[in-house]
Amino acid sequence: MSFINYSSREINCKIVYYGPGLCGKTTNLQYVYNKTSPDAKGKMISLATETERTLFFDFLPLSLGEIRGFKTRFHLYTVPGQVFYDASRKLILKGVDGVVFVADSQIERMEANLESVENLRINLGEQGYDLDRVPYVVQYNKRDLPNAASLDHLRRELNPRGVPDFEATATTGVGVFDTLKMVAKLVLQELRRGSEAPTAAAPSMPPRRGPVG
Amino acid sequence: MSQQTVLYEAEYELIKKICDRLVREANAKVVFLVDKNGQLIASSGETAHLDTTSLASLTAGNIAATGGIAKLINEKEFSQIFHEGERDNLHISIIGQRVILVVIFDQRSSLGLVRLRVRKASEELNQVFNVISQKAELPGASPFAEISDDDIDSLFSS
């Protein structure tokens, strides 16, 4: 749920990186953090275990610049990917404006990816969101690994609706900013759509090809 | 999609006044107000050295986690949380089930005084947030109804 503050002329939006354990959600945020100029970012917070696995969430506030005199700020969050942290994942999805699903391209992680997408759909549903309606981008990460599944295969399994998707290698940054820019753009377009009169048409969302839940 | 929170100047001024007064009356160091999604609404007191954005996000996470625990033991929520430190203490309370009020205080104040002042401020803040919710129901001109694709693209041109 975006937050518009007329007093400070700011708009804040929340983007959540979702995906199975060890798919690279935190690595995405770390790359963004490392490559963003200090004046455009706040501190990155990682609530992690001693073995560097995300325990609750990572958080990175980013400023993108101004639109019509309003500073646009994006708060990036990751969820803990491990299956047993489901209660925490639900909490982090509260008030989300846009979702990035980070898939692990390795063929043996396909089942974990599918399970995680399904988990995302259910958890969003519990918060009153429909995965087919929220601004949503899919990232196929770890494209550099030799056991990566083909792009066609990943698309078929993980993106039947054909939302914007990107190949990535988050450790070197390939595809990281493309993914972020796209989801930010979709969030802003959704914001515009939400600001229009209720009778107005809704032209700016990506096409929906799947069933509407 | 969920509706967005819109904070206008007039209500912001009211909120700021209440927070400023709470800092004085509770002898607090810092008071800040956060929505449940982790967005900072207002802050007062000695905030210059504080990373209020991170504080807001972590406070909301804290409240969300505590709320999750409450549900597991069949409580609706824990409306007040107190963290005691060596020097500074943190009093967190939920106002009208929607916003989070945080007071940071040291030995110049006491938990009793903070709780007393928070109670009064909460009532006043709740009234302001009622007005904000009512305004949110009204159709209003949003600065974002007018944005163009070019506006959006220009953010990413660099």
mmCIF file of C-alpha atoms in Angstrom:
data_model
loop_
_atom_site.group_PDB
_atom_site.id
_atom_site.type_symbol
_atom_site.label_atom_id
_atom_site.label_comp_id
_atom_site.label_asym_id
_atom_site.label_seq_id
_atom_site.Cartn_x
_atom_site.Cartn_y
_atom_site.Cartn_z
ATOM 1 C CA MET A 1 0.000 0.000 0.000
ATOM 2 C CA SER A 2 1.685 3.145 -1.145
ATOM 3 C CA PHE A 3 1.941 6.084 1.193
ATOM 4 C CA ILE A 4 1.632 9.619 -0.154
ATOM 5 C CA ASN A 5 2.800 12.379 2.137
ATOM 6 C CA TYR A 6 1.798 15.848 0.919
ATOM 7 C CA SER A 7 3.655 17.522 3.703
ATOM 8 C CA SER A 8 7.082 16.158 2.799
ATOM 9 C CA ARG A 9 5.978 15.658 -0.827
ATOM 10 C CA GLU A 10 6.987 12.038 -0.812
ATOM 11 C CA ILE A 11 5.537 8.868 -2.123
ATOM 12 C CA ASN A 12 6.654 5.585 -0.559
ATOM 13 C CA CYS A 13 6.101 2.174 -2.114
ATOM 14 C CA LYS A 14 6.934 -1.308 -0.893
ATOM 15 C CA ILE A 15 8.469 -3.969 -3.110
ATOM 16 C CA VAL A 16 8.963 -7.522 -1.873
ATOM 17 C CA TYR A 17 11.448 -10.021 -3.315
ATOM 18 C CA TYR A 18 10.000 -13.500 -2.950
ATOM 19 C CA GLY A 19 11.360 -16.919 -3.868
ATOM 20 C CA PRO A 20 12.661 -20.238 -2.545
ATOM 21 C CA GLY A 21 15.571 -20.501 -0.105
ATOM 22 C CA LEU A 22 18.994 -19.587 -1.525
ATOM 23 C CA CYS A 23 17.559 -18.299 -4.818
ATOM 24 C CA GLY A 24 19.369 -14.960 -4.464
ATOM 25 C CA LYS A 25 16.860 -12.476 -3.025
ATOM 26 C CA THR A 26 19.337 -11.010 -0.567
ATOM 27 C CA THR A 27 22.032 -11.014 -3.264
ATOM 28 C CA ASN A 28 19.739 -8.880 -5.449
ATOM 29 C CA LEU A 29 19.375 -6.319 -2.672
ATOM 30 C CA GLN A 30 23.092 -6.376 -1.879
ATOM 31 C CA TYR A 31 23.924 -5.681 -5.505
ATOM 32 C CA VAL A 32 21.456 -2.797 -5.660
ATOM 33 C CA TYR A 33 22.889 -1.448 -2.418
ATOM 34 C CA ASN A 34 26.484 -1.669 -3.630
ATOM 35 C CA LYS A 35 25.757 0.002 -6.942
ATOM 36 C CA THR A 36 23.564 2.852 -5.739
ATOM 37 C CA SER A 37 25.047 6.225 -4.886
ATOM 38 C CA PRO A 38 25.042 7.026 -1.156
ATOM 39 C CA ASP A 39 22.592 9.916 -1.504
ATOM 40 C CA ALA A 40 19.990 7.657 -3.104
ATOM 41 C CA LYS A 41 19.976 4.907 -0.526
ATOM 42 C CA GLY A 42 19.532 4.354 3.172
ATOM 43 C CA LYS A 43 21.118 1.704 5.301
ATOM 44 C CA MET A 44 20.561 -1.902 4.275
ATOM 45 C CA ILE A 45 19.292 -3.967 7.155
ATOM 46 C CA SER A 46 19.602 -7.745 7.171
ATOM 47 C CA LEU A 47 17.981 -9.753 9.923
ATOM 48 C CA ALA A 48 19.889 -12.958 9.319
ATOM 49 C CA THR A 49 20.992 -16.040 11.204
ATOM 50 C CA GLU A 50 24.619 -16.660 12.153
ATOM 51 C CA THR A 51 25.004 -18.597 8.915
ATOM 52 C CA GLU A 52 23.841 -15.606 6.856
ATOM 53 C CA ARG A 53 20.437 -17.044 6.037
ATOM 54 C CA THR A 54 17.623 -14.493 6.133
ATOM 55 C CA LEU A 55 15.752 -14.900 9.401
ATOM 56 C CA PHE A 56 13.083 -12.247 9.095
ATOM 57 C CA PHE A 57 13.788 -9.825 6.252
ATOM 58 C CA ASP A 58 16.313 -7.608 4.485
ATOM 59 C CA PHE A 59 15.353 -3.995 4.029
ATOM 60 C CA LEU A 60 16.764 -1.380 1.668
ATOM 61 C CA PRO A 61 15.242 2.088 1.216
ATOM 62 C CA LEU A 62 15.939 3.691 -2.172
ATOM 63 C CA SER A 63 15.155 7.102 -3.637
ATOM 64 C CA LEU A 64 14.527 7.100 -7.344
ATOM 65 C CA GLY A 65 14.065 10.787 -8.034
ATOM 66 C CA GLU A 66 11.098 13.083 -8.443
ATOM 67 C CA ILE A 67 7.867 12.764 -10.341
ATOM 68 C CA ARG A 68 5.735 15.878 -10.533
ATOM 69 C CA GLY A 69 7.465 17.345 -7.513
ATOM 70 C CA PHE A 70 7.080 14.232 -5.396
ATOM 71 C CA LYS A 71 10.116 12.287 -4.208
ATOM 72 C CA THR A 72 9.624 8.639 -5.058
ATOM 73 C CA ARG A 73 10.973 6.240 -2.487
ATOM 74 C CA PHE A 74 10.953 2.499 -2.770
ATOM 75 C CA HIS A 75 11.349 0.229 0.213
ATOM 76 C CA LEU A 76 12.773 -3.094 -0.905
ATOM 77 C CA TYR A 77 12.194 -6.114 1.298
ATOM 78 C CA THR A 78 13.140 -9.755 0.969
ATOM 79 C CA VAL A 79 11.354 -12.619 2.673
ATOM 80 C CA PRO A 80 13.097 -15.567 4.319
ATOM 81 C CA GLY A 81 12.941 -18.280 1.684
ATOM 82 C CA GLN A 82 13.171 -21.365 3.840
ATOM 83 C CA VAL A 83 9.898 -23.252 3.987
ATOM 84 C CA PHE A 84 9.500 -23.158 7.759
ATOM 85 C CA TYR A 85 9.573 -19.344 7.932
ATOM 86 C CA ASP A 86 6.124 -19.062 6.399
ATOM 87 C CA ALA A 87 4.638 -17.039 9.262
ATOM 88 C CA SER A 88 7.308 -14.364 8.707
ATOM 89 C CA ARG A 89 6.737 -14.308 4.946
ATOM 90 C CA LYS A 90 3.057 -13.555 5.457
ATOM 91 C CA LEU A 91 3.902 -10.564 7.659
ATOM 92 C CA ILE A 92 6.320 -9.051 5.169
ATOM 93 C CA LEU A 93 3.755 -9.142 2.374
ATOM 94 C CA LYS A 94 1.497 -6.767 4.314
ATOM 95 C CA GLY A 95 0.993 -3.563 2.406
ATOM 96 C CA VAL A 96 3.042 -4.697 -0.600
ATOM 97 C CA ASP A 97 2.854 -2.642 -3.808
ATOM 98 C CA GLY A 98 4.895 -4.852 -6.104
ATOM 99 C CA VAL A 99 6.424 -8.331 -6.053
ATOM 100 C CA VAL A 100 9.568 -9.739 -7.650
ATOM 101 C CA PHE A 101 9.687 -13.509 -7.797
ATOM 102 C CA VAL A 102 13.310 -14.637 -7.869
ATOM 103 C CA ALA A 103 13.482 -18.118 -9.322
ATOM 104 C CA ASP A 104 16.496 -20.388 -8.976
ATOM 105 C CA SER A 105 17.279 -21.525 -12.525
ATOM 106 C CA GLN A 106 18.957 -24.764 -11.448
ATOM 107 C CA ILE A 107 16.892 -27.644 -12.765
ATOM 108 C CA GLU A 108 16.869 -29.413 -9.411
ATOM 109 C CA ARG A 109 15.284 -26.336 -7.799
ATOM 110 C CA MET A 110 12.282 -26.314 -10.111
ATOM 111 C CA GLU A 111 10.038 -27.938 -7.548
ATOM 112 C CA ALA A 112 11.136 -25.478 -4.873
ATOM 113 C CA ASN A 113 10.357 -22.622 -7.286
ATOM 114 C CA LEU A 114 6.892 -23.965 -8.018
ATOM 115 C CA GLU A 115 6.199 -24.489 -4.343
ATOM 116 C CA SER A 116 7.303 -20.942 -3.597
ATOM 117 C CA VAL A 117 5.110 -19.372 -6.313
ATOM 118 C CA GLU A 118 2.165 -21.277 -4.934
ATOM 119 C CA ASN A 119 3.063 -20.151 -1.436
ATOM 120 C CA LEU A 120 3.251 -16.558 -2.700
ATOM 121 C CA ARG A 121 -0.192 -16.851 -4.260
ATOM 122 C CA ILE A 122 -1.686 -18.223 -1.043
ATOM 123 C CA ASN A 123 0.014 -15.710 1.246
ATOM 124 C CA LEU A 124 -0.954 -12.779 -0.964
ATOM 125 C CA GLY A 125 -4.499 -14.114 -0.991
ATOM 126 C CA GLU A 126 -4.563 -14.110 2.789
ATOM 127 C CA GLN A 127 -3.693 -10.407 2.703
ATOM 128 C CA GLY A 128 -6.471 -9.755 0.211
ATOM 129 C CA TYR A 129 -4.234 -9.525 -2.861
ATOM 130 C CA ASP A 130 -4.475 -11.453 -6.089
ATOM 131 C CA LEU A 131 -1.150 -12.467 -7.646
ATOM 132 C CA ASP A 132 -2.738 -11.955 -11.061
ATOM 133 C CA ARG A 133 -3.373 -8.312 -10.228
ATOM 134 C CA VAL A 134 -0.425 -7.015 -8.249
ATOM 135 C CA PRO A 135 2.518 -5.517 -10.147
ATOM 136 C CA TYR A 136 4.614 -8.628 -10.605
ATOM 137 C CA VAL A 137 7.952 -9.421 -12.244
ATOM 138 C CA VAL A 138 9.741 -12.764 -12.514
ATOM 139 C CA GLN A 139 13.521 -13.054 -12.434
ATOM 140 C CA TYR A 140 15.286 -16.261 -13.493
ATOM 141 C CA ASN A 141 18.442 -16.066 -11.419
ATOM 142 C CA LYS A 142 21.686 -18.057 -11.561
ATOM 143 C CA ARG A 143 21.711 -18.198 -15.351
ATOM 144 C CA ASP A 144 25.479 -18.672 -15.209
ATOM 145 C CA LEU A 145 25.289 -22.113 -13.615
ATOM 146 C CA PRO A 146 25.857 -25.165 -15.820
ATOM 147 C CA ASN A 147 22.787 -26.960 -14.475
ATOM 148 C CA ALA A 148 20.424 -24.078 -15.261
ATOM 149 C CA ALA A 149 17.166 -25.097 -16.913
ATOM 150 C CA SER A 150 16.342 -23.633 -20.314
ATOM 151 C CA LEU A 151 14.594 -20.280 -20.416
ATOM 152 C CA ASP A 152 11.635 -21.829 -22.250
ATOM 153 C CA HIS A 153 11.210 -24.427 -19.565
ATOM 154 C CA LEU A 154 11.358 -21.859 -16.768
ATOM 155 C CA ARG A 155 8.909 -19.567 -18.515
ATOM 156 C CA ARG A 156 6.456 -22.389 -19.107
ATOM 157 C CA GLU A 157 6.547 -23.512 -15.497
ATOM 158 C CA LEU A 158 6.893 -20.236 -13.633
ATOM 159 C CA ASN A 159 5.417 -17.564 -15.838
ATOM 160 C CA PRO A 160 2.419 -18.968 -17.700
ATOM 161 C CA ARG A 161 0.768 -15.551 -17.599
ATOM 162 C CA GLY A 162 3.648 -13.880 -19.407
ATOM 163 C CA VAL A 163 4.392 -11.079 -16.932
ATOM 164 C CA PRO A 164 7.639 -9.161 -17.532
ATOM 165 C CA ASP A 165 10.576 -11.468 -16.825
ATOM 166 C CA PHE A 166 14.358 -11.252 -16.821
ATOM 167 C CA GLU A 167 17.345 -13.551 -16.848
ATOM 168 C CA ALA A 168 19.807 -12.706 -14.111
ATOM 169 C CA THR A 169 23.031 -13.522 -12.371
ATOM 170 C CA ALA A 170 22.593 -11.552 -9.181
ATOM 171 C CA THR A 171 26.146 -12.180 -7.942
ATOM 172 C CA THR A 172 27.539 -10.180 -10.876
ATOM 173 C CA GLY A 173 24.507 -7.934 -11.209
ATOM 174 C CA VAL A 174 23.248 -9.142 -14.577
ATOM 175 C CA GLY A 175 19.506 -8.422 -14.772
ATOM 176 C CA VAL A 176 19.274 -7.012 -11.241
ATOM 177 C CA PHE A 177 18.510 -3.406 -12.147
ATOM 178 C CA ASP A 178 16.350 -4.407 -15.137
ATOM 179 C CA THR A 179 14.173 -6.364 -12.729
ATOM 180 C CA LEU A 180 14.002 -3.540 -10.206
ATOM 181 C CA LYS A 181 13.236 -0.897 -12.800
ATOM 182 C CA MET A 182 10.457 -2.954 -14.283
ATOM 183 C CA VAL A 183 8.718 -3.639 -10.995
ATOM 184 C CA ALA A 184 9.079 0.022 -9.949
ATOM 185 C CA LYS A 185 7.570 1.056 -13.250
ATOM 186 C CA LEU A 186 4.641 -1.321 -12.860
ATOM 187 C CA VAL A 187 4.057 -0.012 -9.322
ATOM 188 C CA LEU A 188 3.966 3.589 -10.543
ATOM 189 C CA GLN A 189 1.652 2.649 -13.391
ATOM 190 C CA GLU A 190 -0.622 0.900 -10.920
ATOM 191 C CA LEU A 191 -0.533 4.003 -8.746
ATOM 192 C CA ARG A 192 -1.654 6.087 -11.669
ATOM 193 C CA ARG A 193 -4.371 3.590 -12.461
ATOM 194 C CA GLY A 194 -5.529 3.662 -8.832
ATOM 195 C CA SER A 195 -5.647 7.468 -8.967
ATOM 196 C CA GLU A 196 -7.878 7.598 -11.979
ATOM 197 C CA ALA A 197 -11.612 7.976 -11.746
ATOM 198 C CA PRO A 198 -13.270 4.625 -11.002
ATOM 199 C CA THR A 199 -14.932 4.571 -14.407
ATOM 200 C CA ALA A 200 -11.679 4.995 -16.286
ATOM 201 C CA ALA A 201 -10.257 2.137 -18.276
ATOM 202 C CA ALA A 202 -7.227 0.280 -16.994
ATOM 203 C CA PRO A 203 -4.768 0.243 -19.838
ATOM 204 C CA SER A 204 -1.444 0.091 -18.128
ATOM 205 C CA MET A 205 -1.237 -3.312 -16.490
ATOM 206 C CA PRO A 206 0.448 -6.156 -18.324
ATOM 207 C CA PRO A 207 -1.943 -8.546 -20.058
ATOM 208 C CA ARG A 208 -3.560 -11.225 -17.942
ATOM 209 C CA ARG A 209 -3.650 -14.533 -19.642
ATOM 210 C CA GLY A 210 -4.195 -16.851 -16.723
ATOM 211 C CA PRO A 211 -7.301 -17.531 -14.680
ATOM 212 C CA VAL A 212 -8.403 -14.676 -12.470
ATOM 213 C CA GLY A 213 -8.683 -15.943 -8.910
ATOM 214 C CA MET B 1 -5.494 -3.536 -4.891
ATOM 215 C CA SER B 2 -5.465 -2.096 -1.401
ATOM 216 C CA GLN B 3 -6.149 1.561 -0.960
ATOM 217 C CA GLN B 4 -3.260 3.863 -0.387
ATOM 218 C CA THR B 5 -2.605 6.087 2.607
ATOM 219 C CA VAL B 6 -2.624 9.767 1.819
ATOM 220 C CA LEU B 7 -1.420 12.272 4.378
ATOM 221 C CA TYR B 8 -2.324 15.909 3.752
ATOM 222 C CA GLU B 9 -0.595 18.958 5.170
ATOM 223 C CA ALA B 10 -3.362 19.864 7.642
ATOM 224 C CA GLU B 11 -3.421 16.457 9.321
ATOM 225 C CA TYR B 12 0.342 16.212 9.229
ATOM 226 C CA GLU B 13 0.572 19.485 11.171
ATOM 227 C CA LEU B 14 -1.854 18.166 13.781
ATOM 228 C CA ILE B 15 0.087 14.912 14.112
ATOM 229 C CA LYS B 16 3.379 16.750 14.374
ATOM 230 C CA LYS B 17 2.002 19.001 17.119
ATOM 231 C CA ILE B 18 0.797 16.028 19.139
ATOM 232 C CA CYS B 19 4.167 14.272 18.764
ATOM 233 C CA ASP B 20 6.105 17.428 19.698
ATOM 234 C CA ARG B 21 3.986 17.843 22.799
ATOM 235 C CA LEU B 22 4.391 14.188 23.725
ATOM 236 C CA VAL B 23 8.180 14.587 23.613
ATOM 237 C CA ARG B 24 7.932 17.496 26.074
ATOM 238 C CA GLU B 25 5.275 16.099 28.390
ATOM 239 C CA ALA B 26 6.770 12.621 28.605
ATOM 240 C CA ASN B 27 10.341 13.948 28.948
ATOM 241 C CA ALA B 28 11.131 11.710 26.016
ATOM 242 C CA LYS B 29 14.108 11.815 23.680
ATOM 243 C CA VAL B 30 12.288 10.850 20.524
ATOM 244 C CA VAL B 31 8.723 10.156 19.461
ATOM 245 C CA PHE B 32 7.864 8.726 16.109
ATOM 246 C CA LEU B 33 4.822 7.441 14.341
ATOM 247 C CA VAL B 34 4.907 4.654 11.790
ATOM 248 C CA ASP B 35 2.222 2.940 9.770
ATOM 249 C CA LYS B 36 1.897 -0.813 10.041
ATOM 250 C CA ASN B 37 3.656 -1.269 6.707
ATOM 251 C CA GLY B 38 6.795 0.406 8.019
ATOM 252 C CA GLN B 39 6.399 3.878 6.505
ATOM 253 C CA LEU B 40 7.443 6.735 8.748
ATOM 254 C CA ILE B 41 4.608 9.222 9.261
ATOM 255 C CA ALA B 42 6.154 11.751 11.627
ATOM 256 C CA SER B 43 8.982 12.112 14.112
ATOM 257 C CA SER B 44 9.839 14.561 16.894
ATOM 258 C CA GLY B 45 12.657 15.165 19.336
ATOM 259 C CA GLU B 46 16.337 14.321 18.977
ATOM 260 C CA THR B 47 16.068 12.645 15.592
ATOM 261 C CA ALA B 48 19.113 14.188 13.906
ATOM 262 C CA HIS B 49 21.414 11.272 14.718
ATOM 263 C CA LEU B 50 18.765 8.601 14.133
ATOM 264 C CA ASP B 51 18.130 6.487 11.046
ATOM 265 C CA THR B 52 14.361 6.963 11.246
ATOM 266 C CA THR B 53 13.663 5.069 8.012
ATOM 267 C CA SER B 54 15.295 1.920 9.345
ATOM 268 C CA LEU B 55 13.702 2.423 12.747
ATOM 269 C CA ALA B 56 10.287 2.667 11.106
ATOM 270 C CA SER B 57 10.775 -0.500 9.101
ATOM 271 C CA LEU B 58 12.106 -2.507 12.041
ATOM 272 C CA THR B 59 9.394 -1.233 14.385
ATOM 273 C CA ALA B 60 6.712 -2.327 11.953
ATOM 274 C CA GLY B 61 8.457 -5.699 11.626
ATOM 275 C CA ASN B 62 8.561 -5.958 15.398
ATOM 276 C CA ILE B 63 4.853 -5.163 15.704
ATOM 277 C CA ALA B 64 4.013 -7.578 12.891
ATOM 278 C CA ALA B 65 5.989 -10.370 14.556
ATOM 279 C CA THR B 66 4.458 -9.632 17.956
ATOM 280 C CA GLY B 67 1.009 -9.568 16.365
ATOM 281 C CA GLY B 68 1.738 -12.957 14.817
ATOM 282 C CA ILE B 69 2.685 -14.325 18.230
ATOM 283 C CA ALA B 70 -0.501 -12.830 19.716
ATOM 284 C CA LYS B 71 -2.640 -14.645 17.181
ATOM 285 C CA LEU B 72 -0.919 -17.952 17.929
ATOM 286 C CA ILE B 73 -1.944 -17.665 21.574
ATOM 287 C CA ASN B 74 -5.437 -16.401 20.694
ATOM 288 C CA GLU B 75 -4.847 -12.776 21.581
ATOM 289 C CA LYS B 76 -6.005 -10.071 19.207
ATOM 290 C CA GLU B 77 -2.816 -8.070 19.552
ATOM 291 C CA PHE B 78 -0.400 -6.813 22.178
ATOM 292 C CA SER B 79 -1.235 -3.150 22.213
ATOM 293 C CA GLN B 80 1.859 -2.090 24.158
ATOM 294 C CA ILE B 81 5.442 -3.301 24.045
ATOM 295 C CA PHE B 82 8.303 -2.148 26.228
ATOM 296 C CA HIS B 83 11.999 -2.684 25.560
ATOM 297 C CA GLU B 84 14.385 -1.837 28.375
ATOM 298 C CA GLY B 85 17.960 -0.899 27.516
ATOM 299 C CA GLU B 86 20.968 0.112 29.574
ATOM 300 C CA ARG B 87 20.457 3.789 28.819
ATOM 301 C CA ASP B 88 17.496 4.151 26.510
ATOM 302 C CA ASN B 89 14.142 2.459 26.615
ATOM 303 C CA LEU B 90 11.518 2.001 23.973
ATOM 304 C CA HIS B 91 7.774 2.123 24.463
ATOM 305 C CA ILE B 92 5.728 0.969 21.481
ATOM 306 C CA SER B 93 1.956 1.149 21.285
ATOM 307 C CA ILE B 94 -0.604 0.546 18.594
ATOM 308 C CA ILE B 95 -3.144 3.279 17.993
ATOM 309 C CA GLY B 96 -6.561 2.341 16.712
ATOM 310 C CA GLN B 97 -5.151 -0.878 15.245
ATOM 311 C CA ARG B 98 -3.548 1.056 12.416
ATOM 312 C CA VAL B 99 -0.522 3.135 13.399
ATOM 313 C CA ILE B 100 2.405 2.544 15.720
ATOM 314 C CA LEU B 101 3.562 5.145 18.229
ATOM 315 C CA VAL B 102 7.143 4.789 19.467
ATOM 316 C CA VAL B 103 8.622 6.710 22.389
ATOM 317 C CA ILE B 104 12.340 6.544 23.163
ATOM 318 C CA PHE B 105 13.219 7.734 26.647
ATOM 319 C CA ASP B 106 16.030 7.537 29.209
ATOM 320 C CA GLN B 107 16.365 7.976 32.973
ATOM 321 C CA ARG B 108 14.996 11.526 32.764
ATOM 322 C CA SER B 109 11.573 9.953 32.375
ATOM 323 C CA SER B 110 9.860 6.789 33.568
ATOM 324 C CA LEU B 111 7.684 4.067 32.106
ATOM 325 C CA GLY B 112 4.745 5.280 34.204
ATOM 326 C CA LEU B 113 4.960 8.834 32.922
ATOM 327 C CA VAL B 114 5.417 7.682 29.322
ATOM 328 C CA ARG B 115 2.402 5.389 29.532
ATOM 329 C CA LEU B 116 0.282 8.157 31.003
ATOM 330 C CA ARG B 117 1.200 10.693 28.317
ATOM 331 C CA VAL B 118 0.974 8.116 25.546
ATOM 332 C CA ARG B 119 -2.590 7.341 26.545
ATOM 333 C CA LYS B 120 -3.679 10.942 26.097
ATOM 334 C CA ALA B 121 -1.732 11.436 22.869
ATOM 335 C CA SER B 122 -3.142 8.190 21.477
ATOM 336 C CA GLU B 123 -6.700 9.409 21.843
ATOM 337 C CA GLU B 124 -5.889 12.609 20.006
ATOM 338 C CA LEU B 125 -3.940 10.827 17.288
ATOM 339 C CA ASN B 126 -6.753 8.362 16.828
ATOM 340 C CA GLN B 127 -9.116 11.232 16.079
ATOM 341 C CA VAL B 128 -6.745 12.637 13.478
ATOM 342 C CA PHE B 129 -6.439 9.221 11.828
ATOM 343 C CA ASN B 130 -10.217 8.941 11.747
ATOM 344 C CA VAL B 131 -10.252 12.141 9.701
ATOM 345 C CA ILE B 132 -7.489 10.772 7.447
ATOM 346 C CA SER B 133 -9.497 7.595 6.806
ATOM 347 C CA GLN B 134 -12.606 9.611 6.048
ATOM 348 C CA LYS B 135 -10.685 11.731 3.578
ATOM 349 C CA ALA B 136 -9.311 8.604 1.944
ATOM 350 C CA GLU B 137 -12.875 7.543 1.149
ATOM 351 C CA LEU B 138 -13.491 10.738 -0.802
ATOM 352 C CA PRO B 139 -12.487 10.879 -4.437
ATOM 353 C CA GLY B 140 -9.699 13.444 -4.618
ATOM 354 C CA ALA B 141 -7.208 14.666 -7.133
ATOM 355 C CA SER B 142 -4.052 12.642 -6.786
ATOM 356 C CA PRO B 143 -0.783 13.940 -8.202
ATOM 357 C CA PHE B 144 -0.344 10.550 -9.792
ATOM 358 C CA ALA B 145 -3.464 10.520 -11.910
ATOM 359 C CA GLU B 146 -1.645 12.840 -14.276
ATOM 360 C CA ILE B 147 1.734 11.165 -14.575
ATOM 361 C CA SER B 148 2.766 10.064 -18.026
ATOM 362 C CA ASP B 149 4.871 7.173 -19.226
ATOM 363 C CA ASP B 150 7.595 9.750 -19.920
ATOM 364 C CA ASP B 151 7.520 10.860 -16.276
ATOM 365 C CA ILE B 152 7.999 7.267 -15.194
ATOM 366 C CA ASP B 153 10.680 6.567 -17.788
ATOM 367 C CA SER B 154 12.609 9.677 -16.791
ATOM 368 C CA LEU B 155 13.191 8.156 -13.361
ATOM 369 C CA PHE B 156 15.103 5.336 -14.985
ATOM 370 C CA SER B 157 16.895 7.198 -17.714
ATOM 371 C CA SER B 158 20.213 7.404 -15.912
#
